[in-house]
mmCIF file of C-alpha atoms in Angstrom:
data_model
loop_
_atom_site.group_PDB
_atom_site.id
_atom_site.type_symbol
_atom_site.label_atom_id
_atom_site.label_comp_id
_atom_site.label_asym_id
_atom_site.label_seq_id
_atom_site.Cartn_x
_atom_site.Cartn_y
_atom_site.Cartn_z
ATOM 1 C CA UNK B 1 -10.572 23.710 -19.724
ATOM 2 C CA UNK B 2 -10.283 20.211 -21.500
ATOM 3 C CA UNK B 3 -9.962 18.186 -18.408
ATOM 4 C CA UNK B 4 -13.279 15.885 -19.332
ATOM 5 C CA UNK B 5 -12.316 15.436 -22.623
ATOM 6 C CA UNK B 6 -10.997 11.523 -22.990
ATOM 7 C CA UNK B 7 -9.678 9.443 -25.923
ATOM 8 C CA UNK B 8 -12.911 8.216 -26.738
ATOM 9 C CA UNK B 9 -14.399 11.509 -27.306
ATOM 10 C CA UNK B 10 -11.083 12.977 -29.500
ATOM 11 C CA UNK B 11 -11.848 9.870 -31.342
ATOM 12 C CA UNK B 12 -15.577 10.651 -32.147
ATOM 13 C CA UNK B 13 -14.209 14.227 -33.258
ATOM 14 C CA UNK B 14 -12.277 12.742 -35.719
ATOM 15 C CA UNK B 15 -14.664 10.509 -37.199
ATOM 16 C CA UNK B 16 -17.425 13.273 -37.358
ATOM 17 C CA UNK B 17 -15.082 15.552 -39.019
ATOM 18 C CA UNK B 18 -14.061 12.983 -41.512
ATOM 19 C CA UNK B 19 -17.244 11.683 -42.442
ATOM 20 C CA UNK B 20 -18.042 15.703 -42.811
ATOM 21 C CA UNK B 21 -15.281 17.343 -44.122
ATOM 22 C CA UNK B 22 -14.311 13.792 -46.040
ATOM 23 C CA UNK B 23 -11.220 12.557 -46.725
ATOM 24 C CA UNK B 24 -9.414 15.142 -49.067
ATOM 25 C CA UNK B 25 -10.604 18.555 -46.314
ATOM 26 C CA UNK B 26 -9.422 16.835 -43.428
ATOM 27 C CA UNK B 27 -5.639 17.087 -43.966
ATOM 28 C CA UNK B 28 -6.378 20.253 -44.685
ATOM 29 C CA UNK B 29 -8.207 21.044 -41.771
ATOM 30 C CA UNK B 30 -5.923 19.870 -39.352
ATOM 31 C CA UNK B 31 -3.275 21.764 -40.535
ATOM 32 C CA UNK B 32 -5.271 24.978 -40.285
ATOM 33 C CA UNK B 33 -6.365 24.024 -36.831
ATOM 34 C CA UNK B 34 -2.829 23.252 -35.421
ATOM 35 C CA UNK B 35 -1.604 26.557 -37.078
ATOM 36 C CA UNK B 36 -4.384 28.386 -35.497
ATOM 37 C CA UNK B 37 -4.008 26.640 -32.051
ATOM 38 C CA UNK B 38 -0.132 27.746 -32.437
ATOM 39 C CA UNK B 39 -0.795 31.475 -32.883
ATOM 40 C CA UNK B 40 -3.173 31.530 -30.098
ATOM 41 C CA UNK B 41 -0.637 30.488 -28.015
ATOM 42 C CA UNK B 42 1.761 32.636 -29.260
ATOM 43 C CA UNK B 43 -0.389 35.802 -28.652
ATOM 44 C CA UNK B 44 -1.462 34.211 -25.149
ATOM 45 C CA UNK B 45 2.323 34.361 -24.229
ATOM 46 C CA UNK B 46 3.250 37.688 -26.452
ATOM 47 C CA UNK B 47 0.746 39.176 -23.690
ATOM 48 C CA UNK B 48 1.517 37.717 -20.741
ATOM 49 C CA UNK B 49 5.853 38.671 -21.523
ATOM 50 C CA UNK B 50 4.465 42.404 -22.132
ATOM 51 C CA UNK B 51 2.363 42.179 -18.986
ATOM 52 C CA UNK B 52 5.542 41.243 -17.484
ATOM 53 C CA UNK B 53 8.109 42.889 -18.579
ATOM 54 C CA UNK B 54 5.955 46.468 -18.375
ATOM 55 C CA UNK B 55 5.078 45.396 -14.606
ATOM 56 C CA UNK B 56 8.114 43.944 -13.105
ATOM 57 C CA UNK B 57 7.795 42.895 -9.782
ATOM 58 C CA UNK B 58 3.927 43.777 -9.741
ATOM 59 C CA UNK B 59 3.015 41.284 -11.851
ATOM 60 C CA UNK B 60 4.251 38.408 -9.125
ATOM 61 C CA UNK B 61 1.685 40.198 -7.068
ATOM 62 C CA UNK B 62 -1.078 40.057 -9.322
ATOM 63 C CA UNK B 63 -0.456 36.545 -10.094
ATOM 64 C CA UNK B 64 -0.264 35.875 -6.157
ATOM 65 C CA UNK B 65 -4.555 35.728 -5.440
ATOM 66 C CA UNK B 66 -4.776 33.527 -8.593
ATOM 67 C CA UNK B 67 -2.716 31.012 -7.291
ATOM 68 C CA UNK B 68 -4.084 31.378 -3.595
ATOM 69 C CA UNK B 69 -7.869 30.577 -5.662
ATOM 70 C CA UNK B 70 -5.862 27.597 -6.922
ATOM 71 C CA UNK B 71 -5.113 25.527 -3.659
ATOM 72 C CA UNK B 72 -8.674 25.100 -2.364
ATOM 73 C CA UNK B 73 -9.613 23.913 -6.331
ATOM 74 C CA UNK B 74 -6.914 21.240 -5.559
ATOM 75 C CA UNK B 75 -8.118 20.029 -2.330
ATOM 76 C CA UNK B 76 -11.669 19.939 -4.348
ATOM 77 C CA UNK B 77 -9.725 17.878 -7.393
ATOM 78 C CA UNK B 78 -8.368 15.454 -4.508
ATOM 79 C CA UNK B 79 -11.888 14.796 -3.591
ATOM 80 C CA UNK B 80 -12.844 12.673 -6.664
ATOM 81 C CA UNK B 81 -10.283 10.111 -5.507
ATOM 82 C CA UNK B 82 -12.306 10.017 -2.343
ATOM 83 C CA UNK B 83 -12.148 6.494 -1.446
ATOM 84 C CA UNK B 84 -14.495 6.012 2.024
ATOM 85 C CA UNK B 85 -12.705 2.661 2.812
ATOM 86 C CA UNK B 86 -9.066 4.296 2.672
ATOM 87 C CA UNK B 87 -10.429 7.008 5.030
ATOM 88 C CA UNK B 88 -11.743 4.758 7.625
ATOM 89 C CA UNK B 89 -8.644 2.676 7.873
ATOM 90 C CA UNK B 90 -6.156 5.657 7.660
ATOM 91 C CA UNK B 91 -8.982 7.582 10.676
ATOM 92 C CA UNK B 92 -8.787 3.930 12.740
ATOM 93 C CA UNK B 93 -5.476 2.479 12.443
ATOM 94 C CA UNK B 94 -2.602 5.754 11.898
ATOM 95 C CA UNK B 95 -2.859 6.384 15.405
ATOM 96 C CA UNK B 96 -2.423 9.828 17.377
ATOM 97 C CA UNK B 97 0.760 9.719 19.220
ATOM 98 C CA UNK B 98 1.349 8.739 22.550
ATOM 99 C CA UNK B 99 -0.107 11.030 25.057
ATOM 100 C CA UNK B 100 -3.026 12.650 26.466
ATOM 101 C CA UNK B 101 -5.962 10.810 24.434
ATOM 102 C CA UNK B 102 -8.902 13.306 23.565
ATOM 103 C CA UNK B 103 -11.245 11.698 26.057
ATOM 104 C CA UNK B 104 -8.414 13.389 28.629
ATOM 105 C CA UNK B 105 -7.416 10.247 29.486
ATOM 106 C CA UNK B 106 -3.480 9.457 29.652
ATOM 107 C CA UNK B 107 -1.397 6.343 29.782
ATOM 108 C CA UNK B 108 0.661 5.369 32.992
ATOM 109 C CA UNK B 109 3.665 5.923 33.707
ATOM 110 C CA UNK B 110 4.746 2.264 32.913
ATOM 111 C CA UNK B 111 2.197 2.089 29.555
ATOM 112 C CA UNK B 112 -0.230 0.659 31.475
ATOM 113 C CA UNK B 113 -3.897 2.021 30.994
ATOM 114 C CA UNK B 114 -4.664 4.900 33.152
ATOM 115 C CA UNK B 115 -8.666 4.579 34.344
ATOM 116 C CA UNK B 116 -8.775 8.137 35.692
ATOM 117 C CA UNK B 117 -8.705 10.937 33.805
ATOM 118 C CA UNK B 118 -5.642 13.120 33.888
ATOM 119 C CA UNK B 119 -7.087 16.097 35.014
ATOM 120 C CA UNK B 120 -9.705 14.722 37.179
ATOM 121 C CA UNK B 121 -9.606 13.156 40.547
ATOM 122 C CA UNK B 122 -10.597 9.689 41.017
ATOM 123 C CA UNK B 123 -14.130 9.400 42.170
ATOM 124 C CA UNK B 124 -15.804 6.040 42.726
ATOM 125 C CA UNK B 125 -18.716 4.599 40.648
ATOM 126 C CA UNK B 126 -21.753 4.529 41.793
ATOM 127 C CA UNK B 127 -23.277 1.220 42.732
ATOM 128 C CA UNK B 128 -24.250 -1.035 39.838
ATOM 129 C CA UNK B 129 -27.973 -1.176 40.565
ATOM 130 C CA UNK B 130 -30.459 -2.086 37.743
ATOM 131 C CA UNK B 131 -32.778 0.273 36.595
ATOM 132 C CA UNK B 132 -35.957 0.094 38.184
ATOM 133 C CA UNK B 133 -38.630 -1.191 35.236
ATOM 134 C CA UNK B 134 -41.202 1.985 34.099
ATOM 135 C CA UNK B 135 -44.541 2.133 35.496
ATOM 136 C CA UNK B 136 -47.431 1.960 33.361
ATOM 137 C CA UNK B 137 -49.070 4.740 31.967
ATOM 138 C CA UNK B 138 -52.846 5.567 33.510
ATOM 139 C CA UNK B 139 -55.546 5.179 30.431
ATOM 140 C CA UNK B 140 -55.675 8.927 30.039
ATOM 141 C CA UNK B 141 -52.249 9.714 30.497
ATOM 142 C CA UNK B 142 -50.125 10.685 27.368
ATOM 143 C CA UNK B 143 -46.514 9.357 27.218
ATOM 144 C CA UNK B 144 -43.257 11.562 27.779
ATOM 145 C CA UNK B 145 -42.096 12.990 24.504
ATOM 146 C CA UNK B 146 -39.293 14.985 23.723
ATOM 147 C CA UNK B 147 -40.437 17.160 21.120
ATOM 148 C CA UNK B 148 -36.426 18.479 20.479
ATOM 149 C CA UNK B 149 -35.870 14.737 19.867
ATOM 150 C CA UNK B 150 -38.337 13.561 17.429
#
């Protein structure tokens, strides 16, 4: 519930609530709000031993979807220490382990590079011809658009 709330900001509460409740309140104060705080608490866990003790084993298996809602809020929580550069290098350099790669390419039997797939038969490449250059287009004559690609 209190998760955003720093230092800095307890210490502006403090302040404001001297400068308001001044110097002879705020001992006061405090007190009343720690004693108040406590018997929250203590009716908070009062309940939840009554819940308990008049459910037994049912109340593991209430508590059960409440902590299943809590896992994906952690994976969310791990996302603020997101750090892009840590991802890249841990994505490029923790390799997979040895084997088939996912291009379905596999390494010899020696290490070596394999250059033909491992479920595909060699074939050989084509020749390496250039591609011939693109005519011009005729004055009227519109020019080839994909419209899926623009």
């Amino acid at each position: 519930m209190f998760d955003n709330v720093g230092w800095g900001e307890i210490l502006v509460l403090l302040v404001a609530g001297l400068f308001i409740l001044g110097p002879e309140r705020l001992p006061e104060a405090a007190a009343w709000l720690g004693k108040t705080i406590r018997q929250v608490k203590d009716f908070a866990s009062g309940a939840r031993d009554q819940l308990k003790n008049e459910l037994g084993p049912e109340f593991d298996e209430l508590r059960k979807p409440i902590d299943e809602l809590r896992e994906p809020l952690r994976e969310l929580r791990s996302l603020r220490n997101f750090d892009p550069r840590r991802a890249a290098v841990r994505t490029l350099f923790d390799g997979d382990p040895p084997g088939t790669k996912p291009n379905g390419f596999a390494p010899g039997p020696d290490g070596t590079p394999n250059t033909t797939p491992a479920a595909v038969s060699p074939v050989p490449p084509p020749a390496a011809l250039p591609p011939p250059p693109p005519r011009p287009l005729s004055p009227d004559e519109r020019p080839p658009i994909d419209p899926d690609a623009t």
